[in-house]
Coordinates of C-alpha atoms in Angstrom, one line a residue:
X14 CA 39.0 -46.7 51.0
X15 CA 42.5 -45.2 51.1
X16 CA 42.6 -41.5 51.7
X17 CA 43.5 -39.2 48.8
X18 CA 45.7 -37.1 51.1
X19 CA 48.4 -39.6 51.9
X20 CA 51.4 -37.7 53.1
X21 CA 53.7 -40.5 54.5
X22 CA 57.1 -41.2 53.0
X23 CA 58.0 -44.8 53.6
X24 CA 61.7 -45.6 53.2
X25 CA 60.9 -48.2 50.6
X26 CA 63.3 -47.8 47.7
X27 CA 61.8 -47.1 44.3
X28 CA 62.4 -49.2 41.3
X29 CA 60.9 -49.4 37.9
X30 CA 59.7 -53.0 38.4
X31 CA 56.1 -53.9 39.1
X32 CA 55.8 -55.6 42.4
X33 CA 54.1 -58.8 43.1
X34 CA 50.4 -58.2 43.2
X35 CA 49.9 -61.1 45.6
X36 CA 51.7 -59.0 48.3
X37 CA 49.7 -55.7 48.6
X38 CA 52.4 -54.2 50.8
X39 CA 54.8 -54.2 47.9
X40 CA 52.5 -53.1 45.1
X41 CA 53.1 -49.4 46.1
X42 CA 55.5 -46.6 45.4
X43 CA 57.7 -44.9 47.9
X44 CA 54.8 -42.7 49.1
X45 CA 52.6 -45.6 49.9
X46 CA 50.3 -45.0 46.9
X47 CA 49.4 -47.5 44.2
X48 CA 52.2 -48.4 41.9
X49 CA 52.4 -45.9 39.1
X50 CA 52.7 -47.4 35.6
X51 CA 52.6 -44.4 33.2
X52 CA 55.4 -43.9 30.6
X53 CA 56.5 -41.0 28.5
X54 CA 54.2 -42.3 25.8
X55 CA 51.1 -42.2 27.9
X56 CA 52.2 -38.8 29.2
X57 CA 52.6 -37.6 25.6
X58 CA 49.1 -38.7 24.8
X59 CA 47.8 -36.7 27.8
X60 CA 49.7 -33.6 26.7
X61 CA 48.5 -33.9 23.0
X62 CA 44.9 -34.4 24.2
X63 CA 45.2 -31.3 26.4
X64 CA 47.0 -29.1 24.0
X65 CA 45.6 -29.9 20.5
X66 CA 42.0 -28.9 20.9
X67 CA 39.7 -27.8 18.2
X68 CA 41.4 -24.4 18.6
X69 CA 44.0 -25.7 16.1
X70 CA 41.4 -25.1 13.4
X71 CA 41.2 -21.4 14.4
X72 CA 44.9 -20.7 13.9
X73 CA 44.3 -19.7 10.3
X74 CA 42.3 -16.8 11.6
X75 CA 45.1 -15.9 14.0
X76 CA 47.7 -16.0 11.2
X77 CA 45.3 -13.8 9.1
X78 CA 45.4 -11.1 11.8
X79 CA 49.2 -11.1 12.2
X80 CA 50.4 -12.0 8.7
X81 CA 52.9 -14.6 7.4
X82 CA 56.0 -13.3 9.2
X83 CA 54.6 -12.4 12.7
X84 CA 52.1 -15.2 12.8
X85 CA 54.6 -18.0 12.0
X86 CA 57.3 -16.5 14.2
X87 CA 55.0 -16.2 17.2
X88 CA 53.9 -19.8 16.8
X89 CA 57.5 -21.0 16.9
X90 CA 58.5 -18.6 19.8
X91 CA 55.7 -19.7 22.1
X92 CA 56.4 -23.4 21.4
X93 CA 59.9 -22.9 22.7
X94 CA 58.7 -20.9 25.7
X95 CA 56.2 -23.6 26.6
X96 CA 58.7 -26.4 26.3
X97 CA 61.3 -24.4 28.3
X98 CA 59.0 -23.6 31.2
X99 CA 57.5 -27.1 31.2
X100 CA 61.0 -28.6 31.8
X101 CA 61.4 -26.3 34.8
X102 CA 58.1 -27.3 36.2
X103 CA 58.8 -31.0 35.6
X104 CA 61.9 -30.7 37.8
X105 CA 59.7 -29.4 40.6
X106 CA 57.5 -32.5 40.9
X107 CA 59.8 -33.6 43.7
X108 CA 61.3 -31.4 46.3
X109 CA 63.9 -30.3 47.1
X110 CA 65.7 -32.7 44.8
X111 CA 64.2 -33.3 41.4
X112 CA 65.0 -37.1 41.5
X113 CA 65.0 -38.2 45.1
X114 CA 62.9 -35.6 46.8
X115 CA 59.4 -35.9 48.2
X116 CA 56.6 -36.1 45.6
X117 CA 54.1 -33.3 45.0
X118 CA 50.7 -34.4 43.7
X119 CA 49.3 -31.2 42.4
X120 CA 50.4 -27.8 41.1
X121 CA 49.4 -26.2 44.4
X122 CA 51.5 -28.7 46.3
X123 CA 54.5 -27.8 44.1
X124 CA 54.1 -24.1 44.7
X125 CA 53.7 -24.8 48.5
X126 CA 56.9 -26.7 48.6
X127 CA 59.0 -24.1 46.8
X128 CA 57.4 -20.7 47.3
X129 CA 54.7 -21.0 50.0
X130 CA 52.6 -18.1 51.3
X131 CA 49.9 -16.3 49.3
X132 CA 51.3 -17.7 46.1
X133 CA 49.7 -21.1 46.9
X134 CA 46.2 -19.5 46.9
X135 CA 47.0 -17.5 43.8
X136 CA 48.0 -20.7 42.0
X137 CA 44.8 -22.4 43.1
X138 CA 42.6 -19.6 41.9
X139 CA 44.4 -19.5 38.5
X140 CA 44.6 -23.3 38.0
X141 CA 41.1 -24.3 39.1
X142 CA 39.4 -21.2 37.6
X143 CA 41.0 -22.1 34.3
X144 CA 40.1 -25.8 34.5
X145 CA 36.5 -25.0 35.3
X146 CA 36.3 -22.6 32.5
X147 CA 37.8 -25.1 30.1
X148 CA 35.2 -27.8 31.0
X149 CA 32.4 -25.4 30.3
X150 CA 34.0 -24.2 27.1
X151 CA 34.5 -27.8 25.9
X152 CA 30.8 -28.5 26.5
X153 CA 29.9 -25.6 24.2
X154 CA 32.5 -26.5 21.6
X155 CA 31.5 -30.1 21.4
X156 CA 27.9 -29.2 20.8
X157 CA 28.9 -26.7 18.1
X158 CA 30.7 -29.5 16.3
X159 CA 27.8 -31.9 16.6
X160 CA 25.4 -29.1 15.3
X161 CA 27.8 -28.6 12.4
X162 CA 27.3 -32.2 11.4
X163 CA 23.5 -31.6 11.0
X164 CA 24.1 -28.3 9.2
X165 CA 26.6 -29.9 6.8
X166 CA 24.0 -32.4 5.8
X167 CA 21.3 -29.7 5.5
X168 CA 23.5 -27.5 3.3
X169 CA 24.4 -30.5 1.1
X170 CA 20.7 -31.3 0.5
X171 CA 19.2 -27.8 0.3
X172 CA 22.1 -25.6 -0.8
X173 CA 24.6 -23.4 0.9
X174 CA 22.1 -20.5 1.4
X175 CA 19.4 -22.7 3.1
X176 CA 18.1 -21.8 6.5
X177 CA 19.6 -24.6 8.6
X178 CA 18.8 -23.6 12.2
X179 CA 19.7 -26.2 14.8
X180 CA 19.7 -25.7 18.6
X181 CA 22.8 -26.6 20.5
X182 CA 21.0 -27.5 23.7
X183 CA 20.1 -31.1 23.0
X184 CA 23.7 -31.8 22.1
X185 CA 25.0 -30.2 25.2
X186 CA 22.7 -32.5 27.2
X187 CA 24.0 -35.6 25.4
X188 CA 27.6 -34.5 26.0
X189 CA 26.8 -34.0 29.7
X190 CA 25.3 -37.4 30.0
X191 CA 28.4 -39.0 28.5
X192 CA 30.6 -37.0 30.9
X193 CA 28.6 -38.1 33.9
X194 CA 29.4 -41.7 33.0
X195 CA 33.1 -41.1 32.2
X196 CA 33.5 -39.0 35.3
X197 CA 33.3 -42.1 37.4
X198 CA 36.8 -43.1 36.2
X199 CA 38.4 -42.7 39.7
X200 CA 41.6 -40.8 38.8
X201 CA 44.1 -39.6 36.2
X202 CA 46.0 -43.0 36.3
X203 CA 43.0 -44.7 34.7
X204 CA 42.6 -42.2 31.8
X205 CA 45.4 -43.4 29.5
X206 CA 43.0 -45.3 27.2
X207 CA 40.7 -42.3 26.8
X208 CA 43.6 -39.9 26.2
X209 CA 45.0 -42.2 23.5
X210 CA 41.6 -42.3 21.7
X211 CA 41.3 -38.5 22.0
X212 CA 44.8 -37.9 20.7
X213 CA 44.1 -40.1 17.6
X214 CA 40.9 -38.0 17.1
X215 CA 42.8 -34.7 17.3
X216 CA 45.3 -36.0 14.7
X217 CA 42.5 -37.1 12.5
X218 CA 40.5 -33.8 12.3
X219 CA 43.6 -31.7 12.2
X220 CA 44.8 -33.8 9.2
X221 CA 41.4 -33.5 7.5
X222 CA 41.6 -29.7 7.9
X223 CA 45.1 -29.6 6.5
X224 CA 44.1 -31.9 3.6
X225 CA 41.1 -29.7 2.7
X226 CA 43.3 -26.6 2.8
X227 CA 45.8 -28.2 0.5
X228 CA 43.1 -29.2 -1.9
X229 CA 41.8 -25.6 -1.9
X230 CA 45.2 -24.2 -2.6
X231 CA 45.9 -26.8 -5.3
X232 CA 42.5 -25.8 -6.9
X233 CA 43.7 -22.2 -7.3
X234 CA 40.7 -20.7 -5.5
X235 CA 42.7 -19.0 -2.7
X236 CA 42.1 -15.8 -0.7
X237 CA 44.4 -12.8 -0.7
X238 CA 47.2 -12.9 1.8
X239 CA 49.7 -10.3 3.0
X240 CA 53.0 -10.3 4.9
X241 CA 51.3 -8.3 7.6
X242 CA 47.9 -9.9 7.5
X243 CA 44.5 -8.2 7.3
X244 CA 44.6 -4.8 5.7
X245 CA 43.2 -1.7 7.5
X246 CA 40.5 0.0 5.5
X247 CA 39.9 -3.1 3.3
X248 CA 39.4 -6.1 5.7
X249 CA 39.2 -4.4 9.1
X250 CA 39.1 -1.0 10.7
X251 CA 42.2 0.4 12.5
X252 CA 40.7 -0.5 15.9
X253 CA 39.8 -4.0 14.8
X254 CA 43.3 -4.6 13.5
X255 CA 44.8 -3.7 16.9
X256 CA 42.4 -5.6 19.1
X257 CA 42.3 -8.7 16.8
X258 CA 46.1 -8.8 16.7
X259 CA 46.2 -8.8 20.5
X260 CA 43.6 -11.5 20.6
X261 CA 45.5 -13.6 17.9
X262 CA 48.8 -13.4 19.9
X263 CA 46.9 -14.6 23.0
X264 CA 45.2 -17.4 21.1
X265 CA 48.5 -18.7 19.9
X266 CA 50.2 -18.4 23.4
X267 CA 47.3 -20.1 25.2
X268 CA 47.1 -22.8 22.5
X269 CA 50.3 -24.4 23.9
X270 CA 49.5 -24.1 27.6
X271 CA 49.1 -27.4 29.5
X272 CA 50.8 -26.4 32.8
X273 CA 47.4 -26.6 34.5
X274 CA 47.6 -30.4 34.3
X275 CA 51.4 -31.1 33.9
X276 CA 52.0 -32.1 37.5
X277 CA 48.9 -34.3 37.6
X278 CA 50.2 -36.0 34.4
X279 CA 53.7 -36.4 35.8
X280 CA 52.2 -38.1 38.9
X281 CA 51.1 -41.0 36.7
X282 CA 54.6 -41.8 35.7
X283 CA 56.5 -44.8 37.0
X284 CA 59.7 -43.9 38.9
X285 CA 62.2 -45.5 36.5
X286 CA 63.4 -43.7 34.6
X287 CA 63.1 -40.6 36.8
X288 CA 59.8 -38.9 36.5
X289 CA 61.3 -35.5 35.5
X290 CA 63.3 -37.1 32.7
X291 CA 60.3 -39.0 31.3
X292 CA 58.2 -35.9 31.6
X293 CA 60.7 -33.8 29.7
X294 CA 60.7 -36.3 26.9
X295 CA 56.9 -36.4 26.8
X296 CA 56.9 -32.6 26.7
X297 CA 59.3 -32.5 23.8
X298 CA 57.2 -35.0 21.9
X299 CA 53.9 -33.3 22.8
X300 CA 55.1 -29.7 22.0
X301 CA 56.9 -30.8 18.8
X302 CA 53.9 -32.7 17.5
X303 CA 51.6 -29.8 18.4
X304 CA 53.8 -27.2 16.7
X305 CA 54.0 -29.3 13.5
X306 CA 50.2 -29.4 13.3
X307 CA 49.8 -25.8 14.3
X308 CA 52.0 -24.5 11.6
X309 CA 50.4 -26.7 9.0
X310 CA 46.9 -25.8 10.0
X311 CA 47.6 -22.1 10.5
X312 CA 49.6 -21.5 7.4
X313 CA 47.8 -23.7 5.0
X314 CA 44.4 -22.4 6.3
X315 CA 45.6 -18.9 5.7
X316 CA 47.0 -19.7 2.3
X317 CA 43.5 -21.2 1.4
X318 CA 41.3 -18.4 2.7
X319 CA 43.6 -15.4 3.0
X320 CA 42.5 -12.5 5.1
X321 CA 38.9 -13.8 5.1
X322 CA 39.9 -17.0 7.1
X323 CA 37.1 -18.2 9.3
X324 CA 37.3 -18.5 13.0
X325 CA 37.1 -22.3 12.6
X326 CA 37.8 -24.1 9.4
X327 CA 35.2 -26.8 10.0
X328 CA 32.4 -25.5 12.2
X329 CA 32.3 -22.0 10.5
X330 CA 32.1 -23.8 7.2
X331 CA 35.2 -22.7 5.5
X332 CA 34.6 -25.9 3.6
X333 CA 31.2 -27.4 2.6
X334 CA 32.3 -30.4 0.5
X335 CA 32.8 -33.3 0.6
X336 CA 30.1 -33.1 3.3
X337 CA 30.6 -36.6 4.6
X338 CA 34.3 -35.8 5.3
X339 CA 33.2 -32.6 7.1
X340 CA 30.8 -34.6 9.1
X341 CA 33.5 -37.1 10.1
X342 CA 35.9 -34.4 11.1
X343 CA 33.4 -32.7 13.3
X344 CA 32.5 -36.0 14.9
X345 CA 36.2 -36.5 15.6
X346 CA 36.3 -33.1 17.3
X347 CA 33.4 -34.1 19.6
X348 CA 35.0 -37.4 20.5
X349 CA 38.3 -35.7 21.2
X350 CA 36.6 -33.2 23.5
X351 CA 34.9 -36.0 25.4
X352 CA 38.4 -37.2 26.4
X353 CA 39.9 -33.8 26.8
X354 CA 37.0 -32.8 29.2
X355 CA 38.1 -35.6 31.6
X356 CA 41.8 -34.6 31.4
X357 CA 40.9 -31.1 32.6
X358 CA 38.2 -32.2 35.0
X359 CA 40.1 -34.9 36.9
X360 CA 42.3 -32.4 38.8
X361 CA 39.1 -30.6 40.0
X362 CA 37.6 -33.9 41.1
X363 CA 40.8 -34.9 43.0
X364 CA 41.1 -31.5 44.7
X365 CA 37.6 -31.6 46.1
X366 CA 37.7 -35.3 47.1
X367 CA 41.1 -34.8 48.8
X368 CA 39.8 -31.9 50.8
X369 CA 36.6 -33.8 51.8
X370 CA 38.6 -36.9 52.9
X371 CA 40.9 -34.7 55.0
X372 CA 38.1 -32.8 56.6
X373 CA 35.7 -35.7 57.2
X374 CA 37.8 -38.9 57.5
X375 CA 35.1 -40.7 59.5
X376 CA 32.2 -40.0 57.2
X377 CA 31.3 -43.3 55.6
X378 CA 29.5 -41.6 52.7
X379 CA 32.7 -39.8 51.7
X380 CA 35.3 -42.5 52.4
X381 CA 33.5 -45.8 51.6
X382 CA 33.8 -47.7 48.3
X383 CA 31.7 -50.6 47.2
X384 CA 32.7 -53.4 44.8
X385 CA 30.3 -53.9 41.9
X386 CA 30.5 -56.5 39.1
X387 CA 29.9 -54.8 35.8
X388 CA 29.4 -56.9 32.6
X389 CA 32.4 -56.9 30.3
X390 CA 34.4 -54.6 32.7
X391 CA 34.7 -56.9 35.7
X392 CA 34.8 -55.7 39.3
X393 CA 34.7 -51.9 39.8
X394 CA 34.9 -49.9 43.0
X395 CA 32.1 -47.4 43.3
X396 CA 32.1 -44.4 45.7
X397 CA 28.7 -42.9 46.4
X398 CA 30.3 -39.6 47.2
X399 CA 32.2 -39.6 43.9
X400 CA 29.1 -40.5 42.1
X401 CA 27.0 -37.7 43.5
X402 CA 29.7 -35.0 43.5
X403 CA 31.0 -35.6 40.0
X404 CA 27.6 -35.9 38.6
X405 CA 26.6 -32.6 40.2
X406 CA 29.7 -30.9 38.7
X407 CA 29.0 -32.1 35.2
X408 CA 25.3 -31.0 35.5
X409 CA 26.4 -27.6 36.7
X410 CA 29.0 -27.1 33.9
X411 CA 26.4 -28.2 31.3
X412 CA 23.8 -25.8 32.7
X413 CA 26.3 -22.9 32.6
X414 CA 27.1 -23.8 29.0
X415 CA 23.4 -23.7 28.1
X416 CA 22.9 -20.3 29.9
X417 CA 26.1 -18.7 28.4
X418 CA 26.6 -20.1 24.9
X419 CA 29.0 -17.3 24.2
X420 CA 31.2 -18.5 27.1
X421 CA 34.1 -19.3 24.7
X422 CA 34.6 -15.6 24.4
X423 CA 34.9 -15.5 28.2
X424 CA 37.3 -18.4 28.1
X425 CA 39.8 -16.3 26.2
X426 CA 39.8 -13.8 29.1
X427 CA 40.2 -16.7 31.6
X428 CA 43.1 -18.0 29.5
X429 CA 44.8 -14.6 29.5
X430 CA 44.5 -14.4 33.3
X431 CA 45.9 -17.9 34.0
X432 CA 48.6 -18.2 31.2
X433 CA 51.2 -16.0 32.8
X434 CA 51.1 -17.3 36.4
X435 CA 50.8 -21.0 35.5
X436 CA 52.9 -21.3 32.4
X437 CA 55.6 -18.8 33.1
X438 CA 55.8 -17.1 36.5
X439 CA 55.5 -20.0 38.9
X440 CA 57.8 -22.4 36.9
X441 CA 60.4 -19.6 36.6
X442 CA 60.2 -18.6 40.3
X443 CA 60.4 -22.2 41.5
X444 CA 63.3 -22.9 39.2
X445 CA 65.2 -19.9 40.7
X446 CA 64.4 -21.2 44.2
X447 CA 65.3 -24.8 43.4
X448 CA 68.6 -24.0 41.7
X449 CA 69.4 -21.0 44.0
X450 CA 70.1 -18.8 41.0
X451 CA 72.2 -15.8 42.1
X452 CA 70.3 -12.5 41.9
X453 CA 71.2 -10.3 39.0
X454 CA 73.2 -13.1 37.4
X455 CA 72.8 -13.4 33.6
X456 CA 70.5 -16.4 34.0
X457 CA 68.4 -14.6 36.7
X458 CA 68.0 -11.5 34.5
X459 CA 67.1 -13.6 31.5
X460 CA 64.4 -15.5 33.4
X461 CA 63.0 -12.3 34.8
X462 CA 62.9 -10.7 31.4
X463 CA 61.0 -13.8 30.1
X464 CA 58.4 -13.3 32.9
X465 CA 57.9 -9.6 32.1
X466 CA 57.6 -10.1 28.3
X467 CA 55.0 -12.9 28.8
X468 CA 53.1 -10.7 31.4
X469 CA 52.8 -8.0 28.7
X470 CA 51.5 -10.5 26.2
X471 CA 48.9 -11.7 28.7
X472 CA 47.7 -8.2 29.4
X473 CA 47.4 -7.3 25.7
X474 CA 45.6 -10.6 25.0
X475 CA 43.2 -9.9 27.9
X476 CA 42.5 -6.5 26.3
X477 CA 41.8 -8.2 23.0
X478 CA 39.6 -10.8 24.6
X479 CA 37.5 -8.2 26.4
X480 CA 37.0 -6.4 23.0
X481 CA 36.0 -9.8 21.4
X482 CA 33.7 -10.6 24.4
X483 CA 31.8 -7.3 24.0
X484 CA 31.4 -8.0 20.3
X485 CA 30.2 -11.5 21.0
X486 CA 27.6 -10.4 23.5
X487 CA 26.2 -7.7 21.2
X488 CA 25.9 -10.0 18.2
X489 CA 24.8 -13.2 20.0
X490 CA 21.5 -14.8 18.8
X491 CA 20.4 -18.0 20.6
X492 CA 19.2 -19.8 17.4
X493 CA 21.2 -18.2 14.6
X494 CA 21.9 -19.8 11.3
X495 CA 25.3 -19.8 9.8
X496 CA 24.4 -17.0 7.4
X497 CA 22.8 -14.6 9.9

């Protein structure tokens, strides 16, 4: 088996053509690795899968806390910030030149090439801590969506006030079993089909949420809205207004973040056109598409429910009918999260496997692969180490999800801690180092100001997330019904 930590740089010239498969020495890129075949389209699918999560259905709640003006403005501002910093990060995939330099395979490799020192370890803690948290959170969210299918049917049959108690645990176990199987996909390069399916699912349930909101608004049964959102003394207390506003800003900012997997996505792209050019195009498509759906879901959801907008339009039963459409939308969320889990888990898998290959290159259990014929799929290469390690990881994340079902509240805090360094600080600092921007020049000052503003946003969001976490722990009941 070829080692994951290939570092050599053969002088072979890159081209966009696929080499003759009959000659294995030519079916490689300039770094000696298997020829990359990804395009801006597959990269866009990866981005949309990573960014448009079920959190899009909670943006109505965020807009309700901030109001029409601030909520919409913050959505647009953070879309620009995310796209701007993603273009800077895309230029750092190769070093020192963004087109002809040496490839970097992970975010940590990029930071090591441009900044070095303790910042590499800081990047690793922020990135992999965030990725692990997301995989646990997605296990919980997928189970909530599947439970919502059963509850929707129960409410339809027995009435909206019925006691429809359903445990999340069996659904978490099913989700985990599916992930054990999918986790045997060897690397990011083989995930394109899964990301395309997941992207279609995200469009589907977001469109259903938008359609149901439009139907509610058209029916005239809308909630009360305000230019400044929830009203102190009517909808919330003064303290709740402050903390929830902070949390809402953080939710919007984190909803765009995909820097944790940007470099890994870019490493799937073929070299013609240049990877940074293709990645920038993919980022533009991904962020533009995301912003379009975010504004529609957030604003139409707020228009439909007003200041009483639920935390999730579907799983919190902002809508009850038509129940079959709610069922289908929640099923789409679950399918999307199946693919999204893999998008965020693959960098973790690759990190551990690369380290093990580097530390124990002669260990046959770690380095050997076996060819197995699978019906309908053909010949597949199976690694026993990959099978054991990835299965163990999925089992652990599933167990953690079962032990801490309120983990999604913790995830907001993890997002606050990782958003600033990964989405803003490192891309800005590496861009300054790459372009050798002169200290105290207008561009340098502008970039530094962006860093400070986003740091303040992260700190405020962290404070709001802590307040929300305390509330979640106090009110958590393991087998609560929707009306408790």
